[in-house]
mmCIF file of C-alpha atoms in Angstrom:
data_model
loop_
_atom_site.group_PDB
_atom_site.id
_atom_site.type_symbol
_atom_site.label_atom_id
_atom_site.label_comp_id
_atom_site.label_asym_id
_atom_site.label_seq_id
_atom_site.Cartn_x
_atom_site.Cartn_y
_atom_site.Cartn_z
ATOM 1 C CA MET A 658 104.673 125.051 97.094
ATOM 2 C CA HIS A 659 104.055 125.116 100.564
ATOM 3 C CA ALA A 660 101.333 127.253 100.198
ATOM 4 C CA GLN A 661 97.856 125.548 98.926
ATOM 5 C CA GLN A 662 94.602 126.772 98.021
ATOM 6 C CA GLU A 663 92.475 128.346 99.727
ATOM 7 C CA ASN A 664 90.306 126.141 102.482
ATOM 8 C CA HIS A 665 86.504 126.142 102.486
ATOM 9 C CA ASP A 666 83.959 126.682 104.570
ATOM 10 C CA GLU A 667 83.175 123.705 107.464
ATOM 11 C CA GLN A 668 79.619 122.681 105.655
ATOM 12 C CA ALA A 669 81.811 122.385 102.479
ATOM 13 C CA VAL A 670 84.803 120.293 103.354
ATOM 14 C CA GLN A 671 81.925 118.153 105.384
ATOM 15 C CA ASP A 672 79.761 117.360 102.837
ATOM 16 C CA LEU A 673 82.774 116.752 100.334
ATOM 17 C CA CYS A 674 83.996 114.202 103.216
ATOM 18 C CA ASP A 675 80.392 112.614 103.194
ATOM 19 C CA ARG A 676 80.532 111.969 99.171
ATOM 20 C CA MET A 677 84.209 110.636 99.602
ATOM 21 C CA ARG A 678 83.124 108.258 102.212
ATOM 22 C CA ARG A 679 80.137 107.007 100.070
ATOM 23 C CA PHE A 680 82.668 106.365 97.156
ATOM 24 C CA VAL A 681 84.910 104.672 98.567
ATOM 25 C CA ASP A 682 82.081 102.227 100.295
ATOM 26 C CA ASP A 683 80.273 101.680 96.989
ATOM 27 C CA ILE A 684 82.471 102.337 94.262
ATOM 28 C CA ALA A 685 86.498 102.260 95.282
ATOM 29 C CA ILE A 686 86.472 99.463 97.605
ATOM 30 C CA PRO A 687 84.328 97.203 95.753
ATOM 31 C CA ALA A 688 87.035 97.548 92.599
ATOM 32 C CA GLU A 689 90.066 96.414 94.780
ATOM 33 C CA SER A 690 91.186 93.099 94.659
ATOM 34 C CA PRO A 691 94.389 90.657 95.386
ATOM 35 C CA ALA A 692 94.294 89.471 91.692
ATOM 36 C CA ILE A 693 95.309 93.137 90.282
ATOM 37 C CA ALA A 694 97.298 94.486 93.639
ATOM 38 C CA ARG A 695 100.864 93.896 91.849
ATOM 39 C CA ASP A 696 99.702 93.933 87.985
ATOM 40 C CA VAL A 697 100.754 96.879 86.805
ATOM 41 C CA THR A 698 98.710 96.784 83.642
ATOM 42 C CA ALA A 699 95.491 95.710 85.629
ATOM 43 C CA LEU A 700 95.824 98.735 88.053
ATOM 44 C CA ASP A 701 95.471 101.309 85.115
ATOM 45 C CA ARG A 702 92.796 100.015 83.540
ATOM 46 C CA ARG A 703 90.911 99.683 86.736
ATOM 47 C CA VAL A 704 92.313 103.448 87.865
ATOM 48 C CA ALA A 705 91.276 104.891 84.540
ATOM 49 C CA GLU A 706 87.607 103.393 85.318
ATOM 50 C CA LEU A 707 87.625 104.655 88.529
ATOM 51 C CA ARG A 708 88.900 108.506 87.630
ATOM 52 C CA VAL A 709 85.413 108.685 85.407
ATOM 53 C CA ARG A 710 83.654 107.540 88.471
ATOM 54 C CA ALA A 711 85.325 110.206 90.840
ATOM 55 C CA ARG A 712 85.054 112.763 87.908
ATOM 56 C CA GLU A 713 81.206 112.191 88.389
ATOM 57 C CA ALA A 714 81.008 112.284 92.203
ATOM 58 C CA GLY A 715 82.546 115.603 91.728
ATOM 59 C CA LEU A 716 85.955 114.501 93.301
ATOM 60 C CA TYR A 717 88.524 114.518 90.941
ATOM 61 C CA ALA A 718 91.810 116.386 91.818
ATOM 62 C CA PRO A 719 91.263 118.042 94.991
ATOM 63 C CA GLN A 720 94.804 119.308 95.414
ATOM 64 C CA LEU A 721 94.919 121.217 92.149
ATOM 65 C CA PRO A 722 93.475 124.608 91.637
ATOM 66 C CA ALA A 723 90.091 125.053 89.786
ATOM 67 C CA GLU A 724 91.858 126.711 86.643
ATOM 68 C CA TRP A 725 93.495 123.205 86.129
ATOM 69 C CA GLY A 726 90.400 121.502 86.878
ATOM 70 C CA GLY A 727 90.292 120.985 90.405
ATOM 71 C CA LEU A 728 88.921 121.673 93.805
ATOM 72 C CA GLY A 729 91.434 124.012 94.985
ATOM 73 C CA LEU A 730 91.350 122.621 98.606
ATOM 74 C CA GLY A 731 93.505 124.163 101.184
ATOM 75 C CA TRP A 732 95.701 121.520 103.054
ATOM 76 C CA ARG A 733 94.002 121.157 106.131
ATOM 77 C CA ALA A 734 91.007 120.526 103.893
ATOM 78 C CA LEU A 735 92.854 118.016 101.940
ATOM 79 C CA ALA A 736 93.932 116.083 104.782
ATOM 80 C CA ARG A 737 90.348 115.367 106.151
ATOM 81 C CA LEU A 738 89.359 114.198 102.464
ATOM 82 C CA LEU A 739 92.754 111.918 102.167
ATOM 83 C CA GLU A 740 91.745 110.479 104.983
ATOM 84 C CA GLU A 741 88.680 109.091 103.832
ATOM 85 C CA ALA A 742 90.243 108.169 100.137
ATOM 86 C CA GLY A 743 92.956 106.033 102.335
ATOM 87 C CA ARG A 744 90.636 104.066 103.341
ATOM 88 C CA SER A 745 90.907 102.007 100.032
ATOM 89 C CA PHE A 746 93.768 101.151 98.471
ATOM 90 C CA LEU A 747 92.838 102.538 94.999
ATOM 91 C CA GLY A 748 91.013 105.620 96.747
ATOM 92 C CA PRO A 749 93.850 108.536 95.957
ATOM 93 C CA ALA A 750 94.418 107.307 92.153
ATOM 94 C CA ALA A 751 91.067 107.136 91.846
ATOM 95 C CA LEU A 752 90.855 110.981 92.590
ATOM 96 C CA ASN A 753 94.418 111.353 90.862
ATOM 97 C CA CYS A 754 95.311 112.568 94.418
ATOM 98 C CA ALA A 755 97.976 109.805 94.677
ATOM 99 C CA ALA A 756 102.071 109.368 94.729
ATOM 100 C CA PRO A 757 104.013 109.727 92.490
ATOM 101 C CA ASP A 758 101.752 111.844 90.710
ATOM 102 C CA GLN A 759 100.129 114.117 93.222
ATOM 103 C CA PRO A 760 103.556 115.852 93.899
ATOM 104 C CA ASN A 761 104.581 115.397 90.636
ATOM 105 C CA MET A 762 101.736 118.050 89.420
ATOM 106 C CA LEU A 763 102.434 120.308 91.919
ATOM 107 C CA THR A 764 106.414 120.338 91.134
ATOM 108 C CA LEU A 765 105.138 121.257 87.678
ATOM 109 C CA LEU A 766 102.447 123.986 88.994
ATOM 110 C CA ARG A 767 105.541 125.818 90.884
ATOM 111 C CA LEU A 768 108.252 125.113 88.227
ATOM 112 C CA GLY A 769 107.640 124.469 85.113
ATOM 113 C CA ASP A 770 106.989 127.110 82.079
ATOM 114 C CA PRO A 771 103.756 127.697 80.230
ATOM 115 C CA THR A 772 105.580 125.365 77.685
ATOM 116 C CA GLN A 773 106.272 122.398 79.964
ATOM 117 C CA GLN A 774 102.914 122.707 81.688
ATOM 118 C CA GLU A 775 101.304 122.407 78.479
ATOM 119 C CA ARG A 776 103.332 119.232 77.436
ATOM 120 C CA PHE A 777 103.660 118.068 80.499
ATOM 121 C CA LEU A 778 101.317 118.776 83.372
ATOM 122 C CA ALA A 779 97.831 119.115 81.507
ATOM 123 C CA PRO A 780 98.032 115.118 80.646
ATOM 124 C CA LEU A 781 98.747 114.095 84.012
ATOM 125 C CA VAL A 782 96.150 115.976 84.853
ATOM 126 C CA ARG A 783 93.691 114.670 82.371
ATOM 127 C CA GLY A 784 94.760 111.203 83.792
ATOM 128 C CA GLU A 785 96.014 110.715 80.133
ATOM 129 C CA GLN A 786 99.858 109.796 81.001
ATOM 130 C CA ARG A 787 101.826 109.112 84.035
ATOM 131 C CA ALA A 788 104.911 110.550 85.549
ATOM 132 C CA CYS A 789 108.093 109.229 88.230
ATOM 133 C CA PHE A 790 110.435 110.957 90.416
ATOM 134 C CA ALA A 791 113.700 109.797 89.339
ATOM 135 C CA MET A 792 116.126 110.500 92.234
ATOM 136 C CA THR A 793 117.113 106.797 94.008
ATOM 137 C CA GLU A 794 120.121 105.135 92.982
ATOM 138 C CA PRO A 795 122.131 101.970 93.703
ATOM 139 C CA ALA A 796 124.569 102.542 96.483
ATOM 140 C CA PRO A 797 126.962 104.517 96.493
ATOM 141 C CA GLY A 798 124.153 106.573 94.796
ATOM 142 C CA ALA A 799 121.069 108.721 96.014
ATOM 143 C CA GLY A 800 118.872 107.557 98.932
ATOM 144 C CA SER A 801 117.854 108.779 101.672
ATOM 145 C CA ASP A 802 120.558 110.922 101.279
ATOM 146 C CA PRO A 803 119.710 112.819 97.852
ATOM 147 C CA SER A 804 123.265 114.654 98.023
ATOM 148 C CA MET A 805 125.529 111.317 97.217
ATOM 149 C CA LEU A 806 123.950 111.705 93.908
ATOM 150 C CA GLN A 807 126.002 110.106 90.981
ATOM 151 C CA THR A 808 123.813 110.058 87.396
ATOM 152 C CA ARG A 809 125.522 112.888 85.951
ATOM 153 C CA ALA A 810 124.157 115.268 82.850
ATOM 154 C CA GLU A 811 126.955 117.366 80.730
ATOM 155 C CA ARG A 812 126.542 119.917 77.756
ATOM 156 C CA ARG A 813 127.264 117.914 74.708
ATOM 157 C CA ALA A 814 127.136 120.427 71.161
ATOM 158 C CA GLY A 815 124.276 122.751 72.693
ATOM 159 C CA ARG A 816 122.176 119.536 74.447
ATOM 160 C CA TRP A 817 122.205 117.927 77.984
ATOM 161 C CA VAL A 818 123.550 114.366 78.005
ATOM 162 C CA LEU A 819 122.024 112.015 80.769
ATOM 163 C CA ASN A 820 124.264 108.959 82.032
ATOM 164 C CA GLY A 821 123.540 106.816 85.562
ATOM 165 C CA HIS A 822 121.400 103.982 87.252
ATOM 166 C CA LYS A 823 117.895 104.626 88.985
ATOM 167 C CA GLN A 824 116.160 102.496 90.934
ATOM 168 C CA PHE A 825 113.336 101.660 93.546
ATOM 169 C CA ILE A 826 111.284 104.539 90.873
ATOM 170 C CA SER A 827 107.545 104.372 92.368
ATOM 171 C CA GLY A 828 105.472 104.816 89.122
ATOM 172 C CA GLY A 829 108.385 104.160 86.970
ATOM 173 C CA VAL A 830 106.844 101.263 84.912
ATOM 174 C CA GLY A 831 104.865 102.596 81.931
ATOM 175 C CA ALA A 832 105.098 106.476 83.055
ATOM 176 C CA ASP A 833 104.850 108.526 79.994
ATOM 177 C CA PHE A 834 107.939 110.660 81.327
ATOM 178 C CA ALA A 835 110.224 111.304 84.453
ATOM 179 C CA LEU A 836 111.601 113.825 86.585
ATOM 180 C CA VAL A 837 115.148 112.946 87.174
ATOM 181 C CA LEU A 838 117.176 114.556 89.358
ATOM 182 C CA ALA A 839 121.132 114.285 87.814
ATOM 183 C CA ARG A 840 124.446 116.430 88.525
ATOM 184 C CA ALA A 841 125.485 118.792 86.493
ATOM 185 C CA GLU A 842 128.519 120.990 86.375
ATOM 186 C CA GLU A 843 126.070 123.770 87.824
ATOM 187 C CA GLY A 844 124.781 121.475 90.443
ATOM 188 C CA ALA A 845 122.337 119.006 90.878
ATOM 189 C CA THR A 846 119.597 119.512 88.192
ATOM 190 C CA LEU A 847 115.637 118.301 87.429
ATOM 191 C CA PHE A 848 115.346 117.649 84.213
ATOM 192 C CA LEU A 849 111.943 116.564 82.357
ATOM 193 C CA VAL A 850 112.956 113.306 80.373
ATOM 194 C CA SER A 851 110.159 111.497 77.980
ATOM 195 C CA ALA A 852 109.829 107.888 78.168
ATOM 196 C CA ASP A 853 110.436 107.713 74.529
ATOM 197 C CA THR A 854 113.753 109.131 74.652
ATOM 198 C CA PRO A 855 116.747 107.292 73.116
ATOM 199 C CA GLY A 856 119.251 105.919 75.924
ATOM 200 C CA TYR A 857 116.136 106.269 78.741
ATOM 201 C CA ARG A 858 115.235 102.673 79.363
ATOM 202 C CA VAL A 859 113.006 100.641 82.123
ATOM 203 C CA VAL A 860 115.244 98.082 82.770
ATOM 204 C CA ARG A 861 112.421 95.851 85.047
ATOM 205 C CA ASP A 862 110.093 96.217 87.472
ATOM 206 C CA ILE A 863 111.341 95.580 90.746
ATOM 207 C CA GLY A 864 109.197 93.007 93.057
ATOM 208 C CA MET A 865 108.486 95.148 96.666
ATOM 209 C CA VAL A 866 106.153 94.485 99.685
ATOM 210 C CA THR A 867 103.882 96.500 98.949
ATOM 211 C CA GLY A 868 100.857 96.481 96.375
ATOM 212 C CA TYR A 869 98.235 98.240 94.549
ATOM 213 C CA GLN A 870 101.397 101.002 93.993
ATOM 214 C CA ILE A 871 100.395 102.224 90.458
ATOM 215 C CA GLY A 872 103.490 102.080 87.998
ATOM 216 C CA GLY A 873 105.284 99.861 89.998
ATOM 217 C CA HIS A 874 108.967 100.345 90.727
ATOM 218 C CA ALA A 875 111.007 100.467 88.593
ATOM 219 C CA GLU A 876 114.936 100.338 87.421
ATOM 220 C CA ILE A 877 115.733 102.432 85.453
ATOM 221 C CA ALA A 878 118.929 103.283 83.221
ATOM 222 C CA LEU A 879 120.140 106.543 81.115
ATOM 223 C CA THR A 880 122.370 106.124 78.827
ATOM 224 C CA GLY A 881 123.551 109.138 76.065
ATOM 225 C CA CYS A 882 120.228 109.897 76.924
ATOM 226 C CA GLU A 883 119.677 113.830 75.121
ATOM 227 C CA VAL A 884 117.736 116.538 76.254
ATOM 228 C CA GLY A 885 117.796 120.239 75.046
ATOM 229 C CA ASP A 886 117.713 123.199 77.332
ATOM 230 C CA ASP A 887 113.918 122.923 77.440
ATOM 231 C CA ALA A 888 114.081 119.812 79.406
ATOM 232 C CA VAL A 889 115.319 121.615 82.627
ATOM 233 C CA LEU A 890 113.058 122.290 85.006
ATOM 234 C CA GLY A 891 113.355 125.340 87.371
ATOM 235 C CA GLU A 892 116.897 126.563 86.787
ATOM 236 C CA PRO A 893 120.234 124.347 86.730
ATOM 237 C CA GLY A 894 121.906 123.353 90.009
ATOM 238 C CA ARG A 895 119.014 123.712 92.804
ATOM 239 C CA GLY A 896 117.612 120.422 91.708
ATOM 240 C CA LEU A 897 118.221 119.463 95.212
ATOM 241 C CA GLU A 898 116.449 122.785 96.269
ATOM 242 C CA TYR A 899 113.554 121.161 94.557
ATOM 243 C CA ALA A 900 113.365 117.972 95.330
ATOM 244 C CA GLN A 901 113.222 118.706 98.882
ATOM 245 C CA LEU A 902 110.485 121.381 98.222
ATOM 246 C CA ARG A 903 108.696 118.347 96.356
ATOM 247 C CA LEU A 904 109.106 116.210 99.201
ATOM 248 C CA GLU A 905 107.939 118.060 102.177
ATOM 249 C CA PRO A 906 104.076 118.079 100.810
ATOM 250 C CA ALA A 907 104.717 114.319 99.552
ATOM 251 C CA ARG A 908 105.385 113.069 103.072
ATOM 252 C CA LEU A 909 102.303 114.881 104.452
ATOM 253 C CA SER A 910 100.007 113.455 101.751
ATOM 254 C CA HIS A 911 101.148 110.087 102.792
ATOM 255 C CA CYS A 912 100.743 110.970 106.028
ATOM 256 C CA MET A 913 96.673 112.000 105.263
ATOM 257 C CA ARG A 914 96.685 108.949 102.907
ATOM 258 C CA TYR A 915 97.820 106.275 105.829
ATOM 259 C CA ILE A 916 95.381 107.572 108.113
ATOM 260 C CA GLY A 917 92.891 106.144 106.167
ATOM 261 C CA ARG A 918 94.487 103.297 105.383
ATOM 262 C CA ALA A 919 95.316 102.040 109.339
ATOM 263 C CA ARG A 920 91.907 103.214 109.837
ATOM 264 C CA ARG A 921 89.914 100.531 107.819
ATOM 265 C CA ALA A 922 92.856 98.550 109.365
ATOM 266 C CA LEU A 923 91.290 98.936 113.121
ATOM 267 C CA GLU A 924 88.120 99.187 112.299
ATOM 268 C CA THR A 925 88.019 95.402 110.450
ATOM 269 C CA ALA A 926 89.825 94.391 113.415
ATOM 270 C CA GLN A 927 87.744 95.834 115.795
ATOM 271 C CA ALA A 928 84.569 93.812 114.089
ATOM 272 C CA TYR A 929 86.031 90.879 113.950
ATOM 273 C CA VAL A 930 87.204 91.005 117.815
ATOM 274 C CA ALA A 931 83.254 91.903 118.600
ATOM 275 C CA ARG A 932 82.240 88.736 116.879
ATOM 276 C CA ARG A 933 84.468 86.092 117.949
ATOM 277 C CA ASP A 934 84.467 84.318 120.609
ATOM 278 C CA SER A 935 87.506 82.435 122.461
ATOM 279 C CA PHE A 936 87.665 80.717 125.572
ATOM 280 C CA GLY A 937 84.482 81.390 126.780
ATOM 281 C CA SER A 938 84.931 85.017 126.052
ATOM 282 C CA ARG A 939 84.444 87.574 122.944
ATOM 283 C CA LEU A 940 87.978 88.973 122.098
ATOM 284 C CA ALA A 941 86.590 92.177 122.411
ATOM 285 C CA ASP A 942 85.866 91.358 126.374
ATOM 286 C CA LEU A 943 89.502 90.969 127.214
ATOM 287 C CA GLN A 944 91.686 93.266 128.468
ATOM 288 C CA GLN A 945 94.439 93.018 126.136
ATOM 289 C CA ILE A 946 92.275 93.718 123.246
ATOM 290 C CA GLN A 947 90.666 96.568 124.531
ATOM 291 C CA ALA A 948 94.234 97.988 125.175
ATOM 292 C CA MET A 949 95.290 97.168 121.575
ATOM 293 C CA VAL A 950 91.974 99.200 120.573
ATOM 294 C CA ALA A 951 92.922 102.013 122.621
ATOM 295 C CA ASP A 952 96.278 102.549 121.753
ATOM 296 C CA SER A 953 95.879 102.380 118.161
ATOM 297 C CA HIS A 954 92.782 105.316 118.477
ATOM 298 C CA ILE A 955 95.484 107.176 120.662
ATOM 299 C CA ASP A 956 97.861 106.717 117.881
ATOM 300 C CA LEU A 957 95.707 107.858 115.110
ATOM 301 C CA HIS A 958 94.485 110.876 116.749
ATOM 302 C CA ALA A 959 97.725 112.121 117.455
ATOM 303 C CA SER A 960 98.637 111.317 113.984
ATOM 304 C CA ARG A 961 95.821 113.343 113.199
ATOM 305 C CA LEU A 962 96.923 116.468 115.112
ATOM 306 C CA MET A 963 100.006 116.552 114.124
ATOM 307 C CA THR A 964 99.330 116.074 109.779
ATOM 308 C CA GLY A 965 96.498 118.729 110.740
ATOM 309 C CA ASP A 966 98.924 120.813 112.475
ATOM 310 C CA CYS A 967 101.669 120.593 109.596
ATOM 311 C CA ALA A 968 98.834 121.298 106.685
ATOM 312 C CA ALA A 969 97.475 124.261 108.903
ATOM 313 C CA ARG A 970 101.160 125.619 108.456
ATOM 314 C CA MET A 971 101.849 124.950 105.095
ATOM 315 C CA ASP A 972 98.643 126.836 103.987
ATOM 316 C CA ALA A 973 100.013 129.934 106.059
ATOM 317 C CA GLY A 974 102.839 129.746 103.660
ATOM 318 C CA LEU A 975 105.104 128.741 106.820
ATOM 319 C CA SER A 976 108.390 126.761 106.649
ATOM 320 C CA VAL A 977 107.686 122.878 107.341
ATOM 321 C CA LYS A 978 111.226 121.545 106.669
ATOM 322 C CA GLN A 979 111.107 120.633 110.689
ATOM 323 C CA HIS A 980 107.396 120.027 111.123
ATOM 324 C CA SER A 981 107.173 117.702 108.188
ATOM 325 C CA ALA A 982 110.322 115.999 109.234
ATOM 326 C CA MET A 983 108.632 115.239 112.947
ATOM 327 C CA THR A 984 105.005 114.613 111.740
ATOM 328 C CA LYS A 985 106.238 111.865 108.955
ATOM 329 C CA VAL A 986 108.239 110.268 111.498
ATOM 330 C CA PHE A 987 105.421 109.998 114.183
ATOM 331 C CA VAL A 988 103.113 109.273 111.733
ATOM 332 C CA SER A 989 104.530 106.687 110.086
ATOM 333 C CA GLU A 990 105.540 104.684 113.088
ATOM 334 C CA ALA A 991 101.977 105.312 114.214
ATOM 335 C CA VAL A 992 100.188 103.708 111.510
ATOM 336 C CA ASN A 993 102.749 100.732 111.656
ATOM 337 C CA ARG A 994 101.622 100.061 115.112
ATOM 338 C CA VAL A 995 97.740 100.486 114.556
ATOM 339 C CA ALA A 996 98.125 97.864 111.267
ATOM 340 C CA ASP A 997 100.398 95.841 113.677
ATOM 341 C CA ARG A 998 98.272 95.528 116.004
ATOM 342 C CA ALA A 999 94.979 94.752 114.119
ATOM 343 C CA VAL A 1000 96.997 91.846 112.633
ATOM 344 C CA GLN A 1001 97.678 90.267 115.921
ATOM 345 C CA MET A 1002 94.086 91.286 117.097
ATOM 346 C CA MET A 1003 92.647 88.784 114.056
ATOM 347 C CA GLY A 1004 95.249 86.435 114.495
ATOM 348 C CA ALA A 1005 95.369 83.927 111.028
ATOM 349 C CA SER A 1006 92.929 86.098 109.280
ATOM 350 C CA GLY A 1007 94.820 89.281 109.769
ATOM 351 C CA LEU A 1008 97.553 87.746 107.568
ATOM 352 C CA SER A 1009 95.509 86.299 105.160
ATOM 353 C CA GLU A 1010 94.065 87.816 101.395
ATOM 354 C CA ASP A 1011 90.183 87.514 102.910
ATOM 355 C CA THR A 1012 90.570 91.003 104.306
ATOM 356 C CA PRO A 1013 92.395 93.700 103.697
ATOM 357 C CA VAL A 1014 94.699 94.265 106.626
ATOM 358 C CA ALA A 1015 97.248 92.310 105.459
ATOM 359 C CA MET A 1016 98.066 94.408 102.580
ATOM 360 C CA VAL A 1017 97.674 97.554 105.335
ATOM 361 C CA TRP A 1018 100.136 95.797 107.331
ATOM 362 C CA GLN A 1019 102.761 95.401 104.276
ATOM 363 C CA GLU A 1020 102.001 98.898 103.188
ATOM 364 C CA MET A 1021 102.630 100.085 106.526
ATOM 365 C CA ARG A 1022 105.996 98.926 107.303
ATOM 366 C CA PRO A 1023 107.682 100.401 104.115
ATOM 367 C CA PHE A 1024 106.723 103.901 105.045
ATOM 368 C CA ARG A 1025 109.300 103.933 107.800
ATOM 369 C CA ILE A 1026 111.992 104.037 104.558
ATOM 370 C CA TYR A 1027 109.864 106.325 101.731
ATOM 371 C CA ASP A 1028 110.597 110.316 101.341
ATOM 372 C CA GLY A 1029 113.585 109.552 103.341
ATOM 373 C CA ALA A 1030 114.254 107.214 106.266
ATOM 374 C CA ASN A 1031 113.427 108.053 109.791
ATOM 375 C CA GLU A 1032 116.539 108.001 111.313
ATOM 376 C CA LEU A 1033 118.086 110.166 109.043
ATOM 377 C CA HIS A 1034 114.819 112.800 109.798
ATOM 378 C CA ARG A 1035 115.914 112.257 113.211
ATOM 379 C CA ALA A 1036 119.322 112.724 112.872
ATOM 380 C CA THR A 1037 118.917 116.079 110.990
ATOM 381 C CA LEU A 1038 115.735 117.443 113.577
ATOM 382 C CA ALA A 1039 118.883 116.884 116.342
ATOM 383 C CA ARG A 1040 121.280 118.770 114.990
ATOM 384 C CA ARG A 1041 119.192 121.326 114.326
ATOM 385 C CA LEU A 1042 117.556 121.824 117.355
ATOM 386 C CA LEU A 1043 121.179 121.490 119.278
ATOM 387 C CA ALA A 1044 122.946 124.175 116.773
ATOM 388 C CA ARG A 1045 119.822 126.269 118.721
ATOM 389 C CA ALA A 1046 120.577 125.874 121.932
#
């Protein structure tokens, strides 16, 4: 799953980024509204409208190969495009290149058989359906440690019967199907489960601090949920391996999008301090403000370099288990610092809905938990490094 499509030539990528910037400024950002930020139904409608415009602009599905209607971008090119798209809360979703469906599509491309791809992948690509990845469970179940998986899949009369409880499932409200991780006799196994399957039930949308999450964050109950052998994605018993294959590109894509989001918060704050006077001078003339601006640009520059290096490794088909973890830890903390400084530079304005800064700040904090808590990544990295020593 690491090797992405070929990287386009520099000029072609720059042209795409220029078009993406215009799309975000002229179409995606004007479509934002705090009124729809946590309204799942309204978000679905708004994103559907934006996807029509993205297709017209030739920007749709940059992560997918041309034979699936995408732009076939390599990871290095995608990093640049997703930063531009990520400046808008709605930009990545407009491209159909937002979590959770971006990694869901890549997973189905890698593991799905032709029948599964026609039934599940094709509607995702066209934007006609949504999916979720159902791994996280209430304690003592799986979270940052997938090996704690409690959901069970048992063989009965030639069928699989799933029983379990999932929570904090991004995109789960209104999803047409789920990629469900469950423990079978063979080991953890990944299943494709349609949302209309008897025994599959969305309990609620869990209110979260973040906004603009397509499909919210669902709690899902699986009670005697029966599926056939054709629902197994890949091979039984390899579910944990597949989950990691999905998570590595997902982490990196989050970095790309959130660099763009943090950049927007910083640009907003810079414009504010350049025009705001206090105690007889512009805020921009104060050294403490200047230090915040400089440190934020340093954080963003370092984040781009780490993300770009990891992307290049993925393009080359190299393992990025260690590099994606390091990148995720650093970038998630760096963009959080940038957003926090932007709020501080703007004072009360940075905490209001009058600008996008407060929402960016709220988004950045959870990234240290999403796709594996940073503490877990640090511990895993340290064990690997010390084992080599």
